[in-house]
Amino acid sequence: LPIFSASTGVFMVRAEIYRQADRGLLKLDDSLVLKNAFTSIADSSIYQLDSTDDSETELYRHLGEQRTIRQLVYQMITVSSNFATNLLIDRVGASRIVATMHELGLDEVHVVRGVEDDKAFQKGMNNTVTAAGLMKLFIKMAGGKLVSRAASDSMIQILLDQHFNEIIPARLPAGVKVAHKTGWITGIHHDSGIVILPNGKKYVLVL
């Protein structure tokens, strides 16, 4: 059953960034200008993000400055920055994200637009996932098959620094690590990731 992806959509964004880096189309240390202006896929109008609706607000105080793609990826994942997410989607292209997910056999996860594109939302043009789709994505990552072993390991390392740990990690014993990402919008709360046991064994959990 497809549901709103909320912030779990950043997995697909990040995978495309690493794929393009692997192919030499960008470098993680390339810089992007912090510009709060994004194009709606509904009618090509320009919209802005409101910092009060974002879980990360520091970037909004530095408009016009630059941050590296590496820094923005980290903030997109660990503190669920909508601003960083939209900047990165603009950089790699939503259509390329969709194409890459198809190439990976992950047709149940879709990123078609940036965050807070209200006009697109009203037209039903939304980022969606299924639990099975997220599970397949994490299995590829855990097995080192999401872009490459090095890219997969790097993605997992960032996920281990997740700041929002009220769901999966909160219910597991001390010593268990969770490389995960939460997502929430009104009426929906997600958490999904790789649970790493003290003996090194791993399993994927999607809620």
mmCIF file with all atom_site columns, C-alpha atoms in Angstrom, residues 78-175:
data_model
loop_
_atom_site.group_PDB
_atom_site.id
_atom_site.type_symbol
_atom_site.label_atom_id
_atom_site.label_alt_id
_atom_site.label_comp_id
_atom_site.label_asym_id
_atom_site.label_entity_id
_atom_site.label_seq_id
_atom_site.pdbx_PDB_ins_code
_atom_site.Cartn_x
_atom_site.Cartn_y
_atom_site.Cartn_z
_atom_site.occupancy
_atom_site.B_iso_or_equiv
_atom_site.pdbx_formal_charge
_atom_site.auth_seq_id
_atom_site.auth_comp_id
_atom_site.auth_asym_id
_atom_site.auth_atom_id
_atom_site.pdbx_PDB_model_num
ATOM 1  C CA . THR A 1 78  ? 20.449 13.304 10.753  1.00 0.00 ? 78  THR A CA 1
ATOM 2  C CA . VAL A 1 79  ? 18.177 16.272 11.501  1.00 0.00 ? 79  VAL A CA 1
ATOM 3  C CA . SER A 1 80  ? 15.662 15.832 8.667   1.00 0.00 ? 80  SER A CA 1
ATOM 4  C CA . SER A 1 81  ? 16.337 19.226 7.097   1.00 0.00 ? 81  SER A CA 1
ATOM 5  C CA . ASN A 1 82  ? 13.672 20.074 4.513   1.00 0.00 ? 82  ASN A CA 1
ATOM 6  C CA . PHE A 1 83  ? 15.851 22.899 3.210   1.00 0.00 ? 83  PHE A CA 1
ATOM 7  C CA . ALA A 1 84  ? 18.822 20.609 2.611   1.00 0.00 ? 84  ALA A CA 1
ATOM 8  C CA . THR A 1 85  ? 16.531 18.022 1.007   1.00 0.00 ? 85  THR A CA 1
ATOM 9  C CA . ASN A 1 86  ? 15.113 20.465 -1.530  1.00 0.00 ? 86  ASN A CA 1
ATOM 10 C CA . LEU A 1 87  ? 18.523 21.875 -2.411  1.00 0.00 ? 87  LEU A CA 1
ATOM 11 C CA . LEU A 1 88  ? 19.791 18.361 -3.096  1.00 0.00 ? 88  LEU A CA 1
ATOM 12 C CA . ILE A 1 89  ? 16.726 17.317 -5.119  1.00 0.00 ? 89  ILE A CA 1
ATOM 13 C CA . ASP A 1 90  ? 17.246 20.422 -7.254  1.00 0.00 ? 90  ASP A CA 1
ATOM 14 C CA . ARG A 1 91  ? 20.889 19.441 -7.756  1.00 0.00 ? 91  ARG A CA 1
ATOM 15 C CA . VAL A 1 92  ? 20.383 15.830 -8.851  1.00 0.00 ? 92  VAL A CA 1
ATOM 16 C CA . GLY A 1 93  ? 16.880 16.036 -10.371 1.00 0.00 ? 93  GLY A CA 1
ATOM 17 C CA . ALA A 1 94  ? 13.745 14.226 -9.208  1.00 0.00 ? 94  ALA A CA 1
ATOM 18 C CA . SER A 1 95  ? 13.399 12.481 -12.577 1.00 0.00 ? 95  SER A CA 1
ATOM 19 C CA . ARG A 1 96  ? 16.867 10.969 -12.170 1.00 0.00 ? 96  ARG A CA 1
ATOM 20 C CA . ILE A 1 97  ? 15.973 9.734  -8.690  1.00 0.00 ? 97  ILE A CA 1
ATOM 21 C CA . VAL A 1 98  ? 12.898 7.958  -10.088 1.00 0.00 ? 98  VAL A CA 1
ATOM 22 C CA . ALA A 1 99  ? 14.947 6.449  -12.943 1.00 0.00 ? 99  ALA A CA 1
ATOM 23 C CA . THR A 1 100 ? 17.647 5.186  -10.581 1.00 0.00 ? 100 THR A CA 1
ATOM 24 C CA . MET A 1 101 ? 15.131 3.567  -8.249  1.00 0.00 ? 101 MET A CA 1
ATOM 25 C CA . HIS A 1 102 ? 13.652 1.803  -11.286 1.00 0.00 ? 102 HIS A CA 1
ATOM 26 C CA . GLU A 1 103 ? 17.112 0.593  -12.332 1.00 0.00 ? 103 GLU A CA 1
ATOM 27 C CA . LEU A 1 104 ? 17.595 -0.803 -8.821  1.00 0.00 ? 104 LEU A CA 1
ATOM 28 C CA . GLY A 1 105 ? 14.248 -2.612 -8.910  1.00 0.00 ? 105 GLY A CA 1
ATOM 29 C CA . LEU A 1 106 ? 12.812 -0.285 -6.276  1.00 0.00 ? 106 LEU A CA 1
ATOM 30 C CA . ASP A 1 107 ? 9.651  0.812  -8.056  1.00 0.00 ? 107 ASP A CA 1
ATOM 31 C CA . GLU A 1 108 ? 7.695  1.058  -4.809  1.00 0.00 ? 108 GLU A CA 1
ATOM 32 C CA . VAL A 1 109 ? 9.585  4.162  -3.637  1.00 0.00 ? 109 VAL A CA 1
ATOM 33 C CA . HIS A 1 110 ? 8.962  7.447  -5.445  1.00 0.00 ? 110 HIS A CA 1
ATOM 34 C CA . VAL A 1 111 ? 10.451 10.926 -5.105  1.00 0.00 ? 111 VAL A CA 1
ATOM 35 C CA . VAL A 1 112 ? 8.792  13.191 -7.658  1.00 0.00 ? 112 VAL A CA 1
ATOM 36 C CA . ARG A 1 113 ? 9.107  16.596 -5.961  1.00 0.00 ? 113 ARG A CA 1
ATOM 37 C CA . GLY A 1 114 ? 10.635 18.654 -3.197  1.00 0.00 ? 114 GLY A CA 1
ATOM 38 C CA . VAL A 1 115 ? 9.232  19.062 0.293   1.00 0.00 ? 115 VAL A CA 1
ATOM 39 C CA . GLU A 1 116 ? 6.317  21.456 0.989   1.00 0.00 ? 116 GLU A CA 1
ATOM 40 C CA . ASP A 1 117 ? 5.315  21.836 -2.655  1.00 0.00 ? 117 ASP A CA 1
ATOM 41 C CA . ASP A 1 118 ? 1.722  22.579 -1.635  1.00 0.00 ? 118 ASP A CA 1
ATOM 42 C CA . LYS A 1 119 ? 0.380  23.091 -5.156  1.00 0.00 ? 119 LYS A CA 1
ATOM 43 C CA . ALA A 1 120 ? 1.654  19.659 -6.164  1.00 0.00 ? 120 ALA A CA 1
ATOM 44 C CA . PHE A 1 121 ? 0.226  18.186 -2.958  1.00 0.00 ? 121 PHE A CA 1
ATOM 45 C CA . GLN A 1 122 ? -3.210 19.561 -3.817  1.00 0.00 ? 122 GLN A CA 1
ATOM 46 C CA . LYS A 1 123 ? -2.999 17.803 -7.180  1.00 0.00 ? 123 LYS A CA 1
ATOM 47 C CA . GLY A 1 124 ? -1.970 14.487 -5.639  1.00 0.00 ? 124 GLY A CA 1
ATOM 48 C CA . MET A 1 125 ? 1.589  14.703 -6.959  1.00 0.00 ? 125 MET A CA 1
ATOM 49 C CA . ASN A 1 126 ? 3.353  13.229 -3.947  1.00 0.00 ? 126 ASN A CA 1
ATOM 50 C CA . ASN A 1 127 ? 6.381  11.294 -2.813  1.00 0.00 ? 127 ASN A CA 1
ATOM 51 C CA . THR A 1 128 ? 5.298  7.826  -1.738  1.00 0.00 ? 128 THR A CA 1
ATOM 52 C CA . VAL A 1 129 ? 6.748  4.604  -0.367  1.00 0.00 ? 129 VAL A CA 1
ATOM 53 C CA . THR A 1 130 ? 5.585  1.178  0.672   1.00 0.00 ? 130 THR A CA 1
ATOM 54 C CA . ALA A 1 131 ? 6.904  -0.734 3.669   1.00 0.00 ? 131 ALA A CA 1
ATOM 55 C CA . ALA A 1 132 ? 8.110  -3.453 1.297   1.00 0.00 ? 132 ALA A CA 1
ATOM 56 C CA . GLY A 1 133 ? 9.871  -0.876 -0.878  1.00 0.00 ? 133 GLY A CA 1
ATOM 57 C CA . LEU A 1 134 ? 11.751 0.583  2.079   1.00 0.00 ? 134 LEU A CA 1
ATOM 58 C CA . MET A 1 135 ? 12.626 -2.917 3.243   1.00 0.00 ? 135 MET A CA 1
ATOM 59 C CA . LYS A 1 136 ? 14.143 -3.775 -0.148  1.00 0.00 ? 136 LYS A CA 1
ATOM 60 C CA . LEU A 1 137 ? 16.120 -0.524 -0.163  1.00 0.00 ? 137 LEU A CA 1
ATOM 61 C CA . PHE A 1 138 ? 17.601 -1.189 3.283   1.00 0.00 ? 138 PHE A CA 1
ATOM 62 C CA . ILE A 1 139 ? 18.403 -4.793 2.409   1.00 0.00 ? 139 ILE A CA 1
ATOM 63 C CA . LYS A 1 140 ? 20.408 -3.552 -0.578  1.00 0.00 ? 140 LYS A CA 1
ATOM 64 C CA . MET A 1 141 ? 22.163 -1.012 1.636   1.00 0.00 ? 141 MET A CA 1
ATOM 65 C CA . ALA A 1 142 ? 22.945 -3.567 4.357   1.00 0.00 ? 142 ALA A CA 1
ATOM 66 C CA . GLY A 1 143 ? 24.346 -5.912 1.718   1.00 0.00 ? 143 GLY A CA 1
ATOM 67 C CA . GLY A 1 144 ? 26.557 -3.225 0.204   1.00 0.00 ? 144 GLY A CA 1
ATOM 68 C CA . LYS A 1 145 ? 24.563 -3.236 -3.044  1.00 0.00 ? 145 LYS A CA 1
ATOM 69 C CA . LEU A 1 146 ? 23.068 0.275  -2.971  1.00 0.00 ? 146 LEU A CA 1
ATOM 70 C CA . VAL A 1 147 ? 25.371 1.954  -5.525  1.00 0.00 ? 147 VAL A CA 1
ATOM 71 C CA . SER A 1 148 ? 28.490 0.265  -4.121  1.00 0.00 ? 148 SER A CA 1
ATOM 72 C CA . ARG A 1 149 ? 29.906 -1.226 -0.936  1.00 0.00 ? 149 ARG A CA 1
ATOM 73 C CA . ALA A 1 150 ? 31.721 2.015  -0.084  1.00 0.00 ? 150 ALA A CA 1
ATOM 74 C CA . ALA A 1 151 ? 28.622 4.130  -0.751  1.00 0.00 ? 151 ALA A CA 1
ATOM 75 C CA . SER A 1 152 ? 26.407 1.768  1.239   1.00 0.00 ? 152 SER A CA 1
ATOM 76 C CA . ASP A 1 153 ? 28.805 1.823  4.187   1.00 0.00 ? 153 ASP A CA 1
ATOM 77 C CA . SER A 1 154 ? 28.942 5.624  4.077   1.00 0.00 ? 154 SER A CA 1
ATOM 78 C CA . MET A 1 155 ? 25.140 5.843  4.042   1.00 0.00 ? 155 MET A CA 1
ATOM 79 C CA . ILE A 1 156 ? 24.893 3.507  7.019   1.00 0.00 ? 156 ILE A CA 1
ATOM 80 C CA . GLN A 1 157 ? 27.451 5.541  8.961   1.00 0.00 ? 157 GLN A CA 1
ATOM 81 C CA . ILE A 1 158 ? 25.398 8.713  8.512   1.00 0.00 ? 158 ILE A CA 1
ATOM 82 C CA . LEU A 1 159 ? 22.185 6.923  9.519   1.00 0.00 ? 159 LEU A CA 1
ATOM 83 C CA . LEU A 1 160 ? 23.859 5.846  12.769  1.00 0.00 ? 160 LEU A CA 1
ATOM 84 C CA . ASP A 1 161 ? 24.070 9.561  13.685  1.00 0.00 ? 161 ASP A CA 1
ATOM 85 C CA . GLN A 1 162 ? 20.298 10.038 13.468  1.00 0.00 ? 162 GLN A CA 1
ATOM 86 C CA . HIS A 1 163 ? 19.091 12.597 16.053  1.00 0.00 ? 163 HIS A CA 1
ATOM 87 C CA . PHE A 1 164 ? 15.485 11.402 16.314  1.00 0.00 ? 164 PHE A CA 1
ATOM 88 C CA . ASN A 1 165 ? 15.587 8.130  18.234  1.00 0.00 ? 165 ASN A CA 1
ATOM 89 C CA . GLU A 1 166 ? 12.176 7.972  19.897  1.00 0.00 ? 166 GLU A CA 1
ATOM 90 C CA . ILE A 1 167 ? 10.814 5.008  17.921  1.00 0.00 ? 167 ILE A CA 1
ATOM 91 C CA . ILE A 1 168 ? 12.974 1.990  16.964  1.00 0.00 ? 168 ILE A CA 1
ATOM 92 C CA . PRO A 1 169 ? 16.102 2.689  19.087  1.00 0.00 ? 169 PRO A CA 1
ATOM 93 C CA . ALA A 1 170 ? 14.068 3.598  22.167  1.00 0.00 ? 170 ALA A CA 1
ATOM 94 C CA . ARG A 1 171 ? 12.580 0.108  22.269  1.00 0.00 ? 171 ARG A CA 1
ATOM 95 C CA . LEU A 1 172 ? 15.784 -1.867 21.878  1.00 0.00 ? 172 LEU A CA 1
ATOM 96 C CA . PRO A 1 173 ? 18.400 -2.950 24.456  1.00 0.00 ? 173 PRO A CA 1
ATOM 97 C CA . ALA A 1 174 ? 21.569 -0.997 25.136  1.00 0.00 ? 174 ALA A CA 1
ATOM 98 C CA . GLY A 1 175 ? 24.397 -2.038 22.826  1.00 0.00 ? 175 GLY A CA 1
#
